[in-house]
XYZ file of C-alpha atoms in Angstrom:
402
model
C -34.106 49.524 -2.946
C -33.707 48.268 0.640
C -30.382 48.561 2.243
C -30.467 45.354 3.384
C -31.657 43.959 -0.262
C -28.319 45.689 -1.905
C -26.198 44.407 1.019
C -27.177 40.939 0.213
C -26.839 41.631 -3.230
C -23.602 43.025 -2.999
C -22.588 39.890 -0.480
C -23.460 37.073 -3.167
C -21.338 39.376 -6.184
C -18.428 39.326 -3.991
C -19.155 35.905 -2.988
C -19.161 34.830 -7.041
C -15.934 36.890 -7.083
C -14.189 34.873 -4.565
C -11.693 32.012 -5.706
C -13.622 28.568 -5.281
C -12.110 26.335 -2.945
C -10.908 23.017 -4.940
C -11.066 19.584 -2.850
C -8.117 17.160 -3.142
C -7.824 14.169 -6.078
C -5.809 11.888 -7.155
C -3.211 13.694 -9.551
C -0.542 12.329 -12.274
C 3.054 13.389 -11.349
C 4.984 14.426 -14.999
C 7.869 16.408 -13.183
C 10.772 14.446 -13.475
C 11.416 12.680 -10.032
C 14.676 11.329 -10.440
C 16.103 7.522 -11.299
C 13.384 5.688 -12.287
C 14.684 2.949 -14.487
C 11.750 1.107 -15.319
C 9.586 3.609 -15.758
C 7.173 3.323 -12.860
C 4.351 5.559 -12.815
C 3.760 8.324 -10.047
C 0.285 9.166 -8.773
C 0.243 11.126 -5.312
C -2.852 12.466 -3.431
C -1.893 15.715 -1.313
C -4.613 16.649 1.063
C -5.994 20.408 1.497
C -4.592 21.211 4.496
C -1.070 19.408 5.944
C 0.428 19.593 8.715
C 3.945 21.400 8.445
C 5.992 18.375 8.519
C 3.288 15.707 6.992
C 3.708 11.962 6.558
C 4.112 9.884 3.383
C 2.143 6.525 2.762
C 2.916 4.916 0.072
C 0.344 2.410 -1.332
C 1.486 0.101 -4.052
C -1.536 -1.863 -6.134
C -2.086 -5.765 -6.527
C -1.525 -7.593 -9.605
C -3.797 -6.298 -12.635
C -4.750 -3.322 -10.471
C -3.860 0.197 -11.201
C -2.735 3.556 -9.069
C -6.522 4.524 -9.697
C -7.703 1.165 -8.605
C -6.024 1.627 -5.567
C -7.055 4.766 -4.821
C -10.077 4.040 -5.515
C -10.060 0.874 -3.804
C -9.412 1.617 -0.512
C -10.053 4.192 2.767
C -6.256 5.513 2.722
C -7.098 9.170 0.851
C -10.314 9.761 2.698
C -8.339 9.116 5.716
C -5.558 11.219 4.691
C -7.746 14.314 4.260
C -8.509 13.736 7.950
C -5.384 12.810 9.689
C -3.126 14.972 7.787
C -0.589 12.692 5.311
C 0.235 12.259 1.889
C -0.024 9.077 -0.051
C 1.709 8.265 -3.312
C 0.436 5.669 -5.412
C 2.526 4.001 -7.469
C 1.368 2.310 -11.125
C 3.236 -0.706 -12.380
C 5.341 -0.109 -15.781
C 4.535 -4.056 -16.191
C 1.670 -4.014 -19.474
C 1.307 -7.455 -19.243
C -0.293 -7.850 -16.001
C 0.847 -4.746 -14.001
C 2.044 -6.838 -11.372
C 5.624 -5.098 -9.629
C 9.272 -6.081 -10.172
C 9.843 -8.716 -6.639
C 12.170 -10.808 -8.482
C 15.058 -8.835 -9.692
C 18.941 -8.235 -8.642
C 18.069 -4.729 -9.030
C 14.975 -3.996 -7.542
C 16.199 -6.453 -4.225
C 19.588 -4.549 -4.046
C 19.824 -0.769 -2.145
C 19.831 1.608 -5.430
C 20.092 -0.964 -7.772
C 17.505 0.098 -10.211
C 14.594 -1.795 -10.977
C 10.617 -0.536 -9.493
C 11.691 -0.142 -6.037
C 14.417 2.511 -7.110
C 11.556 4.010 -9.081
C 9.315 4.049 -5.786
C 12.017 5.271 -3.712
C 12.600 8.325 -6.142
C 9.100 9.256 -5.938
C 9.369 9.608 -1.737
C 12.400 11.679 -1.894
C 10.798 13.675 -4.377
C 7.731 13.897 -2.353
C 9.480 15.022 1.087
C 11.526 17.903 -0.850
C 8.243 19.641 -2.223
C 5.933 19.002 0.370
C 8.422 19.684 3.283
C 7.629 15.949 4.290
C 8.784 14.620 7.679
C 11.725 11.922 6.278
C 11.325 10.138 9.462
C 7.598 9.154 8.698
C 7.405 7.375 5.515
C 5.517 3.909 5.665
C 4.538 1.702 3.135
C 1.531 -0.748 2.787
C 0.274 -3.304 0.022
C -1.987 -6.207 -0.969
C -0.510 -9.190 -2.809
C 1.666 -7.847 -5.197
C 1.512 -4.677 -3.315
C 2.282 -6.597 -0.255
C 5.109 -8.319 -1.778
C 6.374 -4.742 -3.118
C 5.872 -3.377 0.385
C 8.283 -6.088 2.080
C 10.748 -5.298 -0.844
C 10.569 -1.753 -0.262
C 11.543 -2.258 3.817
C 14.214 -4.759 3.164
C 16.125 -2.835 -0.036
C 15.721 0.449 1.819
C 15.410 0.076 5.415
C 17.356 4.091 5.492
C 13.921 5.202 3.687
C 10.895 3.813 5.075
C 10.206 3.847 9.500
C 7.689 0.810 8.661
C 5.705 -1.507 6.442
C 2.442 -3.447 6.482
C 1.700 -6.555 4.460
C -1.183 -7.730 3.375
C -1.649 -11.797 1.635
C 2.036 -11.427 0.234
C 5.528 -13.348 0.181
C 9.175 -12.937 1.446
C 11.634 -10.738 0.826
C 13.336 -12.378 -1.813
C 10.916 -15.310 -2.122
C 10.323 -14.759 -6.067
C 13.736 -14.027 -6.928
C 14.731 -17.007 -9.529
C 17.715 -19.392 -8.314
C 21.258 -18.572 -10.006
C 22.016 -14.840 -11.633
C 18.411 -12.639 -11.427
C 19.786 -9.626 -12.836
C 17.209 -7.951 -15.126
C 14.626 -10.706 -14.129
C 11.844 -8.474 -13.821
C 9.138 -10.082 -14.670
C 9.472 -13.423 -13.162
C 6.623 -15.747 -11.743
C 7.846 -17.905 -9.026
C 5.604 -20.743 -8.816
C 7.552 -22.222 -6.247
C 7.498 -19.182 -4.011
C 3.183 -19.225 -4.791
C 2.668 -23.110 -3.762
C 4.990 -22.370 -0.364
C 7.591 -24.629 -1.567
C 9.782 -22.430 -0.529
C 11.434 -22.797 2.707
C 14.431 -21.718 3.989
C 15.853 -21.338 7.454
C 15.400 -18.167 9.139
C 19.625 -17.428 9.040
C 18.988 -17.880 5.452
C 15.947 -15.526 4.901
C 17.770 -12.917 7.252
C 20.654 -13.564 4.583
C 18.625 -12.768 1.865
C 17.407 -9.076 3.189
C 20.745 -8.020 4.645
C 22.815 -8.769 1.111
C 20.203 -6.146 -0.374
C 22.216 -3.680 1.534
C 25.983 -5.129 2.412
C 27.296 -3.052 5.359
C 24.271 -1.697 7.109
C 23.888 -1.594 10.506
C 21.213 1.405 10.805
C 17.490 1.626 11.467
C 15.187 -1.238 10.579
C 11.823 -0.906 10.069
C 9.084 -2.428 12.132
C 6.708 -4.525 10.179
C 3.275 -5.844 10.196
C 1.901 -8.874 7.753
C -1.575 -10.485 7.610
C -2.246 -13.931 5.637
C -5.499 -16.140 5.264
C -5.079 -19.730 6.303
C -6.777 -20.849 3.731
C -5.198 -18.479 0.831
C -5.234 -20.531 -2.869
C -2.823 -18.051 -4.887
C -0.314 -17.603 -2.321
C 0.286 -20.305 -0.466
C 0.422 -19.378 3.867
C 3.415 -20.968 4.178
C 4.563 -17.750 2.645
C 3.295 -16.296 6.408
C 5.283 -19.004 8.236
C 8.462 -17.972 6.014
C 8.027 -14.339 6.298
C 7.926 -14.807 10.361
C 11.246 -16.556 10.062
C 12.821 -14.036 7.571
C 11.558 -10.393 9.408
C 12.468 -12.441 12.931
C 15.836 -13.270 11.668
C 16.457 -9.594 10.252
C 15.502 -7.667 13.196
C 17.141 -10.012 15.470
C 14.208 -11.541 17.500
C 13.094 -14.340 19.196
C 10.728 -16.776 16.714
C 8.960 -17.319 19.922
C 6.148 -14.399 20.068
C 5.678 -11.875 23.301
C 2.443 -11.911 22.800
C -0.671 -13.219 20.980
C -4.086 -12.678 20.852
C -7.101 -14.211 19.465
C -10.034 -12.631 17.525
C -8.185 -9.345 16.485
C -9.028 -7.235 14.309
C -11.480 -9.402 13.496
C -13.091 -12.561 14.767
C -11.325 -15.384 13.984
C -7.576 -13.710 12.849
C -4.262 -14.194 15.824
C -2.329 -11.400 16.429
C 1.172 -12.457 17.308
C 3.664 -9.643 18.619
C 7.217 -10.415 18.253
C 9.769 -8.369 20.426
C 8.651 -4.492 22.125
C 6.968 -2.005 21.079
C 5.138 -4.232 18.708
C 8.157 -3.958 16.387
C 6.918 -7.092 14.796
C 3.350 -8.207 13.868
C 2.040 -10.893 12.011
C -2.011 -12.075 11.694
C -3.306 -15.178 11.208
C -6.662 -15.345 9.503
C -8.474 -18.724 9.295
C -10.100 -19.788 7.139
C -9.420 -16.127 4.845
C -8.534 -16.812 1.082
C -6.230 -14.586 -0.735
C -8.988 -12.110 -0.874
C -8.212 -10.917 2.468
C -9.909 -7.508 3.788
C -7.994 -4.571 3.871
C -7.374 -3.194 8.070
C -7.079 0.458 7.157
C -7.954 0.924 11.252
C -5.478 -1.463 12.074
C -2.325 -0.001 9.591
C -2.756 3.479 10.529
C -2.513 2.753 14.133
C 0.511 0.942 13.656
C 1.863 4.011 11.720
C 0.413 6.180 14.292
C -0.640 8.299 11.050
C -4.539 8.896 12.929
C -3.055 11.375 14.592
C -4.349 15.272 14.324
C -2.268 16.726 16.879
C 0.838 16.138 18.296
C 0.805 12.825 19.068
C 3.168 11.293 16.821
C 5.946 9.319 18.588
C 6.912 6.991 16.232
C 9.626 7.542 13.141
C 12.831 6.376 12.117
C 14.669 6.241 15.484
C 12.331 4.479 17.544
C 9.325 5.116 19.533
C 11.058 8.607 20.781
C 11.300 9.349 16.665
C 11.179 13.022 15.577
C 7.965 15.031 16.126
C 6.904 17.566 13.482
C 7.559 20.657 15.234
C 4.250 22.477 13.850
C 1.128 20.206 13.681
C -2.030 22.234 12.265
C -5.244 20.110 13.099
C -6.379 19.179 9.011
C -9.537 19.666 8.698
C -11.910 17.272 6.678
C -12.371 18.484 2.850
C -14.832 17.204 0.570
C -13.597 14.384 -1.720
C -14.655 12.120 -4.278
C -15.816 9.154 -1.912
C -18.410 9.409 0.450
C -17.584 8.303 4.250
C -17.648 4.849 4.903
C -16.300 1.884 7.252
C -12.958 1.373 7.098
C -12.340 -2.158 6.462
C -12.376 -3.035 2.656
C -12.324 -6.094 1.241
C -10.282 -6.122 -1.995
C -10.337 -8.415 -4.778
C -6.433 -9.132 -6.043
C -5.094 -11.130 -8.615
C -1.825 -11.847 -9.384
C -1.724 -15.518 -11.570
C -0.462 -14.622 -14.490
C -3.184 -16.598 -16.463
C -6.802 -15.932 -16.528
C -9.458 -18.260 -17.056
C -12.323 -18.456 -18.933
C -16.080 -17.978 -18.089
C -17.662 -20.381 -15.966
C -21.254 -21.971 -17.164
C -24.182 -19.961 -16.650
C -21.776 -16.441 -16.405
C -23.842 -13.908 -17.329
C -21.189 -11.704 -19.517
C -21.767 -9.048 -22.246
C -22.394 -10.152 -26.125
C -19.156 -10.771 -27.914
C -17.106 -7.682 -28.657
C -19.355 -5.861 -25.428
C -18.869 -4.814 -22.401
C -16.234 -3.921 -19.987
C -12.333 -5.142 -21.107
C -10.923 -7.727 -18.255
C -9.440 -5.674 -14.983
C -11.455 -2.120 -16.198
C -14.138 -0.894 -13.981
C -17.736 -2.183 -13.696
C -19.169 -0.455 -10.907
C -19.294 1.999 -8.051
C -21.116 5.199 -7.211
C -20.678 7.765 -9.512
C -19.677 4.814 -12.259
C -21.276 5.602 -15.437
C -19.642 3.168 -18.105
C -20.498 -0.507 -18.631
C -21.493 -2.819 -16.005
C -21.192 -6.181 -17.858
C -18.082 -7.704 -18.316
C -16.505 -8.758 -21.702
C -15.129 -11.499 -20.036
C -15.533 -12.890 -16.719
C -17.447 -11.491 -13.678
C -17.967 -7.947 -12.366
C -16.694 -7.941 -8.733
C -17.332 -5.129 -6.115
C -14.305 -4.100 -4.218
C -16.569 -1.423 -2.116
C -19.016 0.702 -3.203
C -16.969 3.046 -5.025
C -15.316 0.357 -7.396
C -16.124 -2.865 -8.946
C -14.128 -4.180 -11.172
C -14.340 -7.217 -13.963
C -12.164 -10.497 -12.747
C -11.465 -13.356 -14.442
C -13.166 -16.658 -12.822
């Protein structure tokens, strides 16, 4: 035998031998995580290499949507893997249409209970294993995830450095009139239609009695609405300016705005310094609005891979971790790919029926309404049930009412 034939041999046994490297998924927390009153459900993706002190984003789903639709959904993992940050994603304990508690006492009050508490429980638990930076935690949602994402920075301003919005409502907005306590599942139709309108002393009102007596760090906030959304109406934009002016104690009046950004045809409008407050106008958008993934992590400063990070709780001087190891880029389930995404939400609470000439499965067929259709790597059914298969990218479809 060669010596160079049994060195290569002896190269690909040890090689076998070796322990193969594993690349990050989405994984199902069962540890208990502390109060979690309703029940909410924990999913987390932890990339394969973090930074000492790494972030936490924490990405709430729509209405009908699922942690694994949202992780599927969207660019937020991939772009964890490269940057460096956790992201937990939440799964609403709500069977009928796993749309998140926005309407409660509890859930709108600082550890009062309800999904927020739940939420909140999974972060803390998340910082004390991972050795996560507490003064980087941000939060970001569509619709109902949108809505969940202004509850989370309003009941727990202590917890989360900042928020971003996308096609959602006021804090406080579907909370019914008189006593709300254990109103969890409650569908403000008046909140929907933009009916309702409130002064912005009143909507600051609203956020501060979540939390009587503090006087600490608020988050800075970004929220995005299309002009022309049908399921939640944009005066629910024109509101939330008034309510996140009100709370962080700016002027209505904008510092700044500026047309065609991110994308042509939406108004950026910057509200006090260092961007503290940011809310887009997209004409003509419906509530299917696309997903800025570009545009959130720079306001989070989380597309960072060295150390770069200067923003946290305590300002734009916030802490910086004091080890940052470059992450590399690991192999995951989804390939590469732009990151803008255009997500299909729901949140009615009543689905309709077929429209004429629907192509849909034979009776008792095909995919269930709200389970996947499509994507690469998809292997199940494509046809729908009921309703319409609709792509959310080109990992997931999903079938939609119409």
């Amino acid at each position: 035998m060669k010596p160079e034939s049994w060195i290569s041999r002896a190269a690909a046994a040890l090689v076998l031998l070796l322990p193969v490297a594993q690349a990050a998924s989405l994984v199902k927390v069962t540890d208990d995580f502390g109060a979690n009153p309703t029940k909410v459900g924990f999913y987390i993706y932890v990339p394969d290499v973090l930074p000492s002190n790494p972030a936490i984003l924490v990405n709430p789903h729509w209405c009908h949507g699922t942690a694994q639709a949202a992780y599927a959904g969207s660019q937020y993992a991939t772009l964890a893997s490269k940057h460096g940050f956790i992201v937990i994603y939440p799964n609403s304990p709500n069977a009928a249409d796993q749309c998140w508690d926005v309407s409660s006492q509890q859930t709108l009050s600082h550890n009062g209970g309800g999904d927020s508490l739940g939420i909140v429980s999974m972060v803390k638990w998340t910082l004390n294993k991972y050795h996560g930076d507490a003064s980087r935690v941000f939060v970001t949602g569509v619709s109902s995830g949108a809505m969940m994402t202004q509850v989370l920075v309003g009941s727990y301003p202590d917890i989360f450095a900042a928020g971003s919005a996308f096609s959602g409502v006021p804090f406080g907005c579907f909370a019914p009139a008189g006593n709300n306590s254990g109103v969890y599942g409650y569908w403000s139709d008046d909140c929907a239609k933009g009916k309702t309108v409130k002064t912005p002393e009143a909507w600051g009102a609203i956020v501060k009695a979540a939390y009587p007596g503090y006087s600490g760090w608020r988050p800075k906030l970004q929220i995005f609405h299309g002009t022309n959304d049908e399921v939640l109406n944009y005066q629910n934009h024109l509101e939330a300016v008034k309510e996140w002016t009100a709370v962080l104690g700016l002027s209505q009046t904008p510092t700044s705005v500026v047309q065609n950004t991110p994308v042509s045809g939406w108004t950026k409008s910057v509200y006090g310094t260092n961007n503290w407050f940011e809310a887009f106008s997209a004409a003509g958008v419906p509530h299917n609005i696309q997903v800025q993934e570009n545009t959130v992590l720079a306001f989070f400063q989380l597309n960072c891979t060295a150390s770069c990070f200067s923003w946290g709780q305590g300002g734009p001087s916030g802490a910086v971790p004091s080890t940052v190891v470059t992450p590399v880029v690991v192999s995951t389930t989804k390939a590469a790919a732009s990151t803008t995404t255009s997500v299909t939400v729901m949140v009615s609470k009543t689905s309709s029926a077929p429209a004429a000439g629907t192509t849909t499965a034979a009776a008792g067929t095909g995919q269930v309404l709200y389970g996947q259709c499509g994507g690469n790597g998809y292997t199940g059914p494509s046809a729908c049930a009921v309703g319409k298969c609709s792509s959310y990218n080109e990992w997931y479809s999903q079938c939609i009412p119409l």
